[in-house]
Coordinates of C-alpha atoms and ligand atoms in Angstrom, one line a residue:
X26 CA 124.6 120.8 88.2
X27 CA 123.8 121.0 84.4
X28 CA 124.3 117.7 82.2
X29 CA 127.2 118.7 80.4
X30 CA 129.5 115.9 79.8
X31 CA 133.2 116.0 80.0
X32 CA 134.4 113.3 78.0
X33 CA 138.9 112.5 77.8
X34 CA 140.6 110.0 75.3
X35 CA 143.9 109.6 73.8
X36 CA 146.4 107.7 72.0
X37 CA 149.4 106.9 72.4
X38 CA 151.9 108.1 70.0
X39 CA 153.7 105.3 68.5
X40 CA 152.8 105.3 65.0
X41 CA 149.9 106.9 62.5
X42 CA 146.6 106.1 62.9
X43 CA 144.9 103.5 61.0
X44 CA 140.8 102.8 59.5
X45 CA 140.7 100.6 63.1
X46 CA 141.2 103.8 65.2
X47 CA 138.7 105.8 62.4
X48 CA 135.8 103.3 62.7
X49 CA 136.9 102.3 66.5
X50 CA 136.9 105.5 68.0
X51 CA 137.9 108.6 66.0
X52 CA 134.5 108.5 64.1
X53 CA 132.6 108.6 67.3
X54 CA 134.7 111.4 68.8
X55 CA 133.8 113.8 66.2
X56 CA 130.6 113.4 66.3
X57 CA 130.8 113.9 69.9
X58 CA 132.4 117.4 69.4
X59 CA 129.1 118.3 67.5
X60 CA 126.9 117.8 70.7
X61 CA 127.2 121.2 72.6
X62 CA 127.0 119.4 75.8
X63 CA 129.8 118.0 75.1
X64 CA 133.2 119.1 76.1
X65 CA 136.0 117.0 74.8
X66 CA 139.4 116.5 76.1
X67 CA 142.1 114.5 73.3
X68 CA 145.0 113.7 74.1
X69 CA 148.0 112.7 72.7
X70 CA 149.6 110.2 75.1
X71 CA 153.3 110.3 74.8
X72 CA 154.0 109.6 78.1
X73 CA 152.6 106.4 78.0
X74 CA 154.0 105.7 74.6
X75 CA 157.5 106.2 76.6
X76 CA 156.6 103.4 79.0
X77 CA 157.8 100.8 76.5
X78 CA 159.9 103.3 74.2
X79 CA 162.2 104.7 77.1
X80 CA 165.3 104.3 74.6
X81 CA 163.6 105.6 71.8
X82 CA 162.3 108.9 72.3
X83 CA 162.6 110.1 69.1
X84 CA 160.2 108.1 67.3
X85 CA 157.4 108.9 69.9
X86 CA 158.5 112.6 69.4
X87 CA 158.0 112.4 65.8
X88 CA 154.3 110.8 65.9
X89 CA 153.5 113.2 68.3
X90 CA 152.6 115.5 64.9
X91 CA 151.2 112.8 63.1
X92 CA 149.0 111.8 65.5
X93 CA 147.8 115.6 65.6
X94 CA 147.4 115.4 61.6
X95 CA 145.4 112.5 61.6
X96 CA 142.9 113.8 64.9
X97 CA 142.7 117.7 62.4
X98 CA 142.3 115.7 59.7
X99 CA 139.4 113.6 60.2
X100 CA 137.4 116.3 61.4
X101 CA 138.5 117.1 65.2
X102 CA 137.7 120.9 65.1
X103 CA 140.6 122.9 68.1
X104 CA 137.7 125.6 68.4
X105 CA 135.2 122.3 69.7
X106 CA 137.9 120.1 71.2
X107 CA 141.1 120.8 72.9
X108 CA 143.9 118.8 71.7
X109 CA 147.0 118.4 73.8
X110 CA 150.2 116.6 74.7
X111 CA 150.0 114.6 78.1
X112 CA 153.9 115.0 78.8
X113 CA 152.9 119.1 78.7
X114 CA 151.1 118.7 82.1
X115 CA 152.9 117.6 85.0
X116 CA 150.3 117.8 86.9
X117 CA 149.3 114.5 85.9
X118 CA 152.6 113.1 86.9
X119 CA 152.1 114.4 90.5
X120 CA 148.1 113.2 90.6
X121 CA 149.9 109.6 89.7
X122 CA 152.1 109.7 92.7
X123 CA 149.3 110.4 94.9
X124 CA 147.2 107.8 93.6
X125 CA 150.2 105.0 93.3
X126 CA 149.7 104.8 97.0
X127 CA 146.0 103.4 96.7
X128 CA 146.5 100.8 94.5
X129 CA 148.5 97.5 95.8
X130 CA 151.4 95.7 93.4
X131 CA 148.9 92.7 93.2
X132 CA 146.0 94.9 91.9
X133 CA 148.2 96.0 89.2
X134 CA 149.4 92.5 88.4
X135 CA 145.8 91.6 87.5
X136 CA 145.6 93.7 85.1
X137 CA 144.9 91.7 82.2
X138 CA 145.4 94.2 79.3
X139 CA 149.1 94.9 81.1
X140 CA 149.3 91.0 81.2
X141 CA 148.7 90.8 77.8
X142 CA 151.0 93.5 76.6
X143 CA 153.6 92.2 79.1
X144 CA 153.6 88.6 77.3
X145 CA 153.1 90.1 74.0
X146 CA 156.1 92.7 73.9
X147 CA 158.4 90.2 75.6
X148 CA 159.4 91.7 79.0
X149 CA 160.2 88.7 80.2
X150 CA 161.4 90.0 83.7
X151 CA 162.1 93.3 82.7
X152 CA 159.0 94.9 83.0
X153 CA 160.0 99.0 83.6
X154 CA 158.5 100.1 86.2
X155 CA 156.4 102.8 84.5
X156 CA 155.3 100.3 82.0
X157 CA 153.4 97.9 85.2
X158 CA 152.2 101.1 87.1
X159 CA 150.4 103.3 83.7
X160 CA 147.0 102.2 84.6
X161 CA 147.7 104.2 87.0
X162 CA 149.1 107.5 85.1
X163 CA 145.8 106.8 83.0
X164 CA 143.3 107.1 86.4
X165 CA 145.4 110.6 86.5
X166 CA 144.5 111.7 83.0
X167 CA 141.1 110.9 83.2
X168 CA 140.4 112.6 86.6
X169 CA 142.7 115.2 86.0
X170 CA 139.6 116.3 83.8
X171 CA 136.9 115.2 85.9
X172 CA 136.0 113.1 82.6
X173 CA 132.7 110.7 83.4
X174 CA 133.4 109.6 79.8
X175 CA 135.6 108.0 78.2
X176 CA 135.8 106.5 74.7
X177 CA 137.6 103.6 74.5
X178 CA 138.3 100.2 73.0
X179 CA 137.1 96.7 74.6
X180 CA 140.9 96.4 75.4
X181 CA 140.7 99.0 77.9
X182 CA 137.8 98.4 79.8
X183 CA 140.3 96.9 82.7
X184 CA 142.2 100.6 82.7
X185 CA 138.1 102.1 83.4
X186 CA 138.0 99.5 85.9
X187 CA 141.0 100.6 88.2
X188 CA 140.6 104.4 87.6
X189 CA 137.1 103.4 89.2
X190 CA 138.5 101.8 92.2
X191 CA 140.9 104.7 92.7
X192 CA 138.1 107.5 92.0
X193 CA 136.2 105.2 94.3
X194 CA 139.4 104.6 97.0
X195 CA 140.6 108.8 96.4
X196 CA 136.8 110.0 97.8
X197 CA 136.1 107.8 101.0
X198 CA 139.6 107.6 102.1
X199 CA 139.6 111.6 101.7
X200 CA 136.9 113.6 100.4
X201 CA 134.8 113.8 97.4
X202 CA 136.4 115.4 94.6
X203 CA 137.2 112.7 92.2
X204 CA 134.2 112.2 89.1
X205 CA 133.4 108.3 88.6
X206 CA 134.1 107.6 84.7
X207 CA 131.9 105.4 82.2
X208 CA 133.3 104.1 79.4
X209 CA 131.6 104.3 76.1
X210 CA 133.0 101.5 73.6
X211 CA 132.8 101.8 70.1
X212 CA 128.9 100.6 67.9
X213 CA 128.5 97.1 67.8
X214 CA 130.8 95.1 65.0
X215 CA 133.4 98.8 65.0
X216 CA 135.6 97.7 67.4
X217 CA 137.8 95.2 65.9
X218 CA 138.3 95.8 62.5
X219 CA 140.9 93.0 61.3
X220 CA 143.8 93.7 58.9
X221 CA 143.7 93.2 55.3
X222 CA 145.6 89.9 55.9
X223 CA 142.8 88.7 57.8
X224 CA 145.0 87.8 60.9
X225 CA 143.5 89.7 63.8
X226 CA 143.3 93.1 64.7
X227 CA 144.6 96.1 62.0
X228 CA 147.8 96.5 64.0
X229 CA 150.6 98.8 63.3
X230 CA 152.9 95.3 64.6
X231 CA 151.3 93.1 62.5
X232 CA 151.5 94.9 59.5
X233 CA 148.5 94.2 57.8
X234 CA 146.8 98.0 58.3
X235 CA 145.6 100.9 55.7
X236 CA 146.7 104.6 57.1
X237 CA 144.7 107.4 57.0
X238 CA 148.5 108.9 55.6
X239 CA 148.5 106.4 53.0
X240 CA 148.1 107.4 49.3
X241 CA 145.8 106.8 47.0
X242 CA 147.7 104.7 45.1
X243 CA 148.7 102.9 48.2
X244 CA 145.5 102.6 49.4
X245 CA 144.5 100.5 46.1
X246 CA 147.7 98.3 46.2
X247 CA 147.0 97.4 50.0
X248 CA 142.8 96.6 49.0
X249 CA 144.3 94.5 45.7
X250 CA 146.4 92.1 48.3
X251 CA 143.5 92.0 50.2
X252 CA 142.2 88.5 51.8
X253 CA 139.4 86.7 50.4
X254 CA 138.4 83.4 49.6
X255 CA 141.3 81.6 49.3
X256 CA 139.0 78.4 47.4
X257 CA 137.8 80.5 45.4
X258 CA 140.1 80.5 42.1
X259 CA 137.9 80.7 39.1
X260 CA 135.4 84.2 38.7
X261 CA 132.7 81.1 38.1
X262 CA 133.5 79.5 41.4
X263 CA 131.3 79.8 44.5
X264 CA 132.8 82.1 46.9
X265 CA 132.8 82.9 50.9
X266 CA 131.5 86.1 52.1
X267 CA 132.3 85.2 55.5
X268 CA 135.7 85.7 56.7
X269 CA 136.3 87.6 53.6
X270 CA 138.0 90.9 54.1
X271 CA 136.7 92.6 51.0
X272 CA 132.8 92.1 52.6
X273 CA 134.3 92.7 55.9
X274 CA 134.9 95.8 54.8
X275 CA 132.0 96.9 52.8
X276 CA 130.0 95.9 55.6
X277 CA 131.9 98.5 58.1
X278 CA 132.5 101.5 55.2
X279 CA 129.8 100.8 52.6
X280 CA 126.3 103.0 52.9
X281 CA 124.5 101.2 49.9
X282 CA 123.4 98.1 52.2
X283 CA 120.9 96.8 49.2
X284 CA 123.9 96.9 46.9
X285 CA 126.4 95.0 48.8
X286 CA 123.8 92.9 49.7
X287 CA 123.6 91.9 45.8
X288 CA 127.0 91.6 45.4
X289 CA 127.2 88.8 48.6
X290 CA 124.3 86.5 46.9
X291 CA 126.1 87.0 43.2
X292 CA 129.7 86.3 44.9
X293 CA 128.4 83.0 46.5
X294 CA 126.7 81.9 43.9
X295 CA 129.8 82.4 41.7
X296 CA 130.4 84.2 38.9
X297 CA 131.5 87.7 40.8
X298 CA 135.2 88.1 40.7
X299 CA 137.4 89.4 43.6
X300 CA 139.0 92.2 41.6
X301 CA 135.2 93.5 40.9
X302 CA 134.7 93.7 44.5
X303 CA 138.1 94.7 45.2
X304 CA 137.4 97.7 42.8
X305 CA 134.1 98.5 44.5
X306 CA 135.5 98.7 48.2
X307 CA 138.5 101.0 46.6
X308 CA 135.6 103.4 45.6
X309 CA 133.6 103.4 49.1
X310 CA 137.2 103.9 50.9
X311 CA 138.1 106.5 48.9
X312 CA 134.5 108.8 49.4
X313 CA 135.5 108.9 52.7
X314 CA 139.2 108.7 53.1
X315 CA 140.0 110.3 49.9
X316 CA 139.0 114.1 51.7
X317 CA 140.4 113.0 54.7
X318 CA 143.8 112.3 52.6
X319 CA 143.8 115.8 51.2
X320 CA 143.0 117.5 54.6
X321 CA 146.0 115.7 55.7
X322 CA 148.2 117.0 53.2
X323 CA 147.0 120.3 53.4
X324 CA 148.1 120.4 57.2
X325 CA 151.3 118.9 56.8
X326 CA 152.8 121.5 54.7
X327 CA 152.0 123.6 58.1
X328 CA 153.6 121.8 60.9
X329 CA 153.9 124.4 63.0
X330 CA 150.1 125.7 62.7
X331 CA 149.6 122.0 63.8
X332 CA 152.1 121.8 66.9
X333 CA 151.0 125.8 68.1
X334 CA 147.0 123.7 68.3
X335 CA 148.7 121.1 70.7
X336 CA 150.7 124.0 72.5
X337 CA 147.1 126.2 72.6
X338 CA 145.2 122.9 73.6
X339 CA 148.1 121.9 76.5
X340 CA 147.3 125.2 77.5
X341 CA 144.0 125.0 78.6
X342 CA 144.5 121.6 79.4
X343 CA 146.9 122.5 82.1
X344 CA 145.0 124.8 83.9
X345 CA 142.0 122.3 84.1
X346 CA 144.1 119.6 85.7
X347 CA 145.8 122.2 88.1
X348 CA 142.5 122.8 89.8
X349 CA 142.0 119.5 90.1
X350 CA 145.3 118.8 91.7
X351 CA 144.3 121.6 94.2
X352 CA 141.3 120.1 95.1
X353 CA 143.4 117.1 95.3
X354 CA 146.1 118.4 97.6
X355 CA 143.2 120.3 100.3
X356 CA 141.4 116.8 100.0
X357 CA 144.8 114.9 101.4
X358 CA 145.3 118.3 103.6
X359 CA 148.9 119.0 101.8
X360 CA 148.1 122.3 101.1
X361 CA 150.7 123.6 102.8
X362 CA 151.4 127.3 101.6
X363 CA 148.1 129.7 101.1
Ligands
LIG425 N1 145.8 103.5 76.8 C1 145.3 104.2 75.7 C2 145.8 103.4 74.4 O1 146.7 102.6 74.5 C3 145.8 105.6 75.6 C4 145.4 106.5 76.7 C5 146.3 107.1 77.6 C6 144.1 106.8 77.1 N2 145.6 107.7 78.6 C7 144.3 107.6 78.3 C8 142.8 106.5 76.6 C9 143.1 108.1 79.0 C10 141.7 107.0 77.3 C11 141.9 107.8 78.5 O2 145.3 103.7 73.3

């Protein structure tokens, strides 16, 4: 065995990625694609975006290509990383049929993350059944790829958790062929960035995110309405640094530590004014989102270059997880036919 790693992630396709997915995970997976060790599986998970979007198809179809924008835009290289579209491989559909049948109705009602979600989008007792059971279509994509890492947020830790037990269940009940996979969260204080309202998470449902898509000029609008101190009214008054989105954010974007640093004593000792900062934190977005912006642009005046990378990426992709299905089927002895 050599110590390359094989690492899988995804997103699900449901809207454009936002500077929570950059600093949460898409930051780390590009600099993952640099290590030559490395071989990195991304995936755009439509399937699971269908779980909960059954009736609208279209508008998981449609981010589908912006998802690919923003992953070719910040810097995920198709010559390092293979990009691809999980509905492409249906061998991960089958791998979830076989591995349904190791995992009880009461495991999955543990869940919490699906509990959450559950609650959250209002299910009530309609729950679709692919919805309750895509822990276990994710166990698939992972092993599909013999993945033993896999970046993630905190809020999937419990989908790491049962694609253990069934790697775990898969292996003694038939014979070693599934890889046990690690997850690898995002650097300390990166994995909840909060919107610029302040209210939680930057979440496409609460409104309150910046887009890697967004213009410049929306960019600056969204940092102006940003939350700060909400006592402090007068450019003389003492302000908060704490909870205060625009230090927030310099804290997760800015480089010059000593600077910011500066401005957080002058702020609470009063005097420093919120559009000041607000200006500040528009320049250290824009030195690293302003290239990413025009990458962006560049690419989506080429749609199709974009989708033929998915189609190149499902590809390879495919033939990766038809092995494993192989293995899969000789471990269960359904190998029928030679
Ligand atoms: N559940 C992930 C999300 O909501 C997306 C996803 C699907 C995924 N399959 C995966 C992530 C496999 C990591 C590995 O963002």
């Amino acid at each position: 065995m050599n110590n390359l790693n094989t690492i899988l992630t995804g997103d699900r396709p449901t809207g454009q990625l936002h500077l929570g997915h950059y600093v949460g995970s898409l930051k780390t997976r590009v600099a993952m694609q640099e290590d030559v060790e490395n071989k990195l599986f991304i995936m755009v998970a439509d399937v699971q975006a269908l779980t909960d979007n059954a009736k609208n198809p279209e508008k998981v179809a449609k981010n589908v290509l912006q998802v690919a924008l923003d992953y070719l835009a910040v810097g995920l290289d198709p010559k390092k990383s293979t990009l691809f579209v999980q509905s492409q491989i249906p061998e991960l559909a089958e791998l979830t049929m076989y591995y349904a049948n190791l995992v009880s109705v009461n495991r999955l009602k543990r869940n919490p993350t699906v509990k959450a979600e559950i609650e959250q989008k209002q299910f009530g007792e309609g729950v679709p059944t692919g919805f309750f059971i895509y822990p276990i279509s994710q166990a698939a994509d992972i092993t599909a790829f013999k993945a033993n890492l896999v970046p993630v947020g905190e809020d999937q830790k419990p989908m790491l958790e049962q694609t253990q037990e069934i790697v775990h269940s898969f292996n003694t009940t038939y014979r070693e062929v599934l890889v046990n996979p690690k997850a690898v969260l995002p650097p300390k204080g990166m994995g909840r960035l909060p919107g610029i309202d302040g209210n939680g998470k930057m979440s496409k449902s609460l409104g309150n995110g910046i887009y890697l898509a967004d213009s410049a000029d929306t960019l600056k609008k969204k940092v102006m309405s940003m939350y700060t101190d909400p006592n402090h009214i007068h450019v003389e008054d003492p302000g908060n640094v704490e909870g205060n989105m625009v230090f927030t954010y310099l804290d997760v974007f800015g480089e010059d530590k000593a600077y910011i640093e500066e401005l957080k004593n002058h702020y609470r000792q009063g005097g420093l004014g919120d559009v000041k900062i607000k200006r500040y934190l528009i320049d250290v977005l824009e030195a690293t989102f302003g290239p990413i912006r025009a990458r962006r642009e560049e690419l989506a005046k080429d749609p199709e270059y974009v989708m033929s990378v998915l189609q190149q990426g499902s590809e390879k992709a495919r033939e990766v997880s038809a092995q494993t299905l192989s293995e899969v089927k000789q471990a269960m002895g359904i190998q029928y036919f030679a």
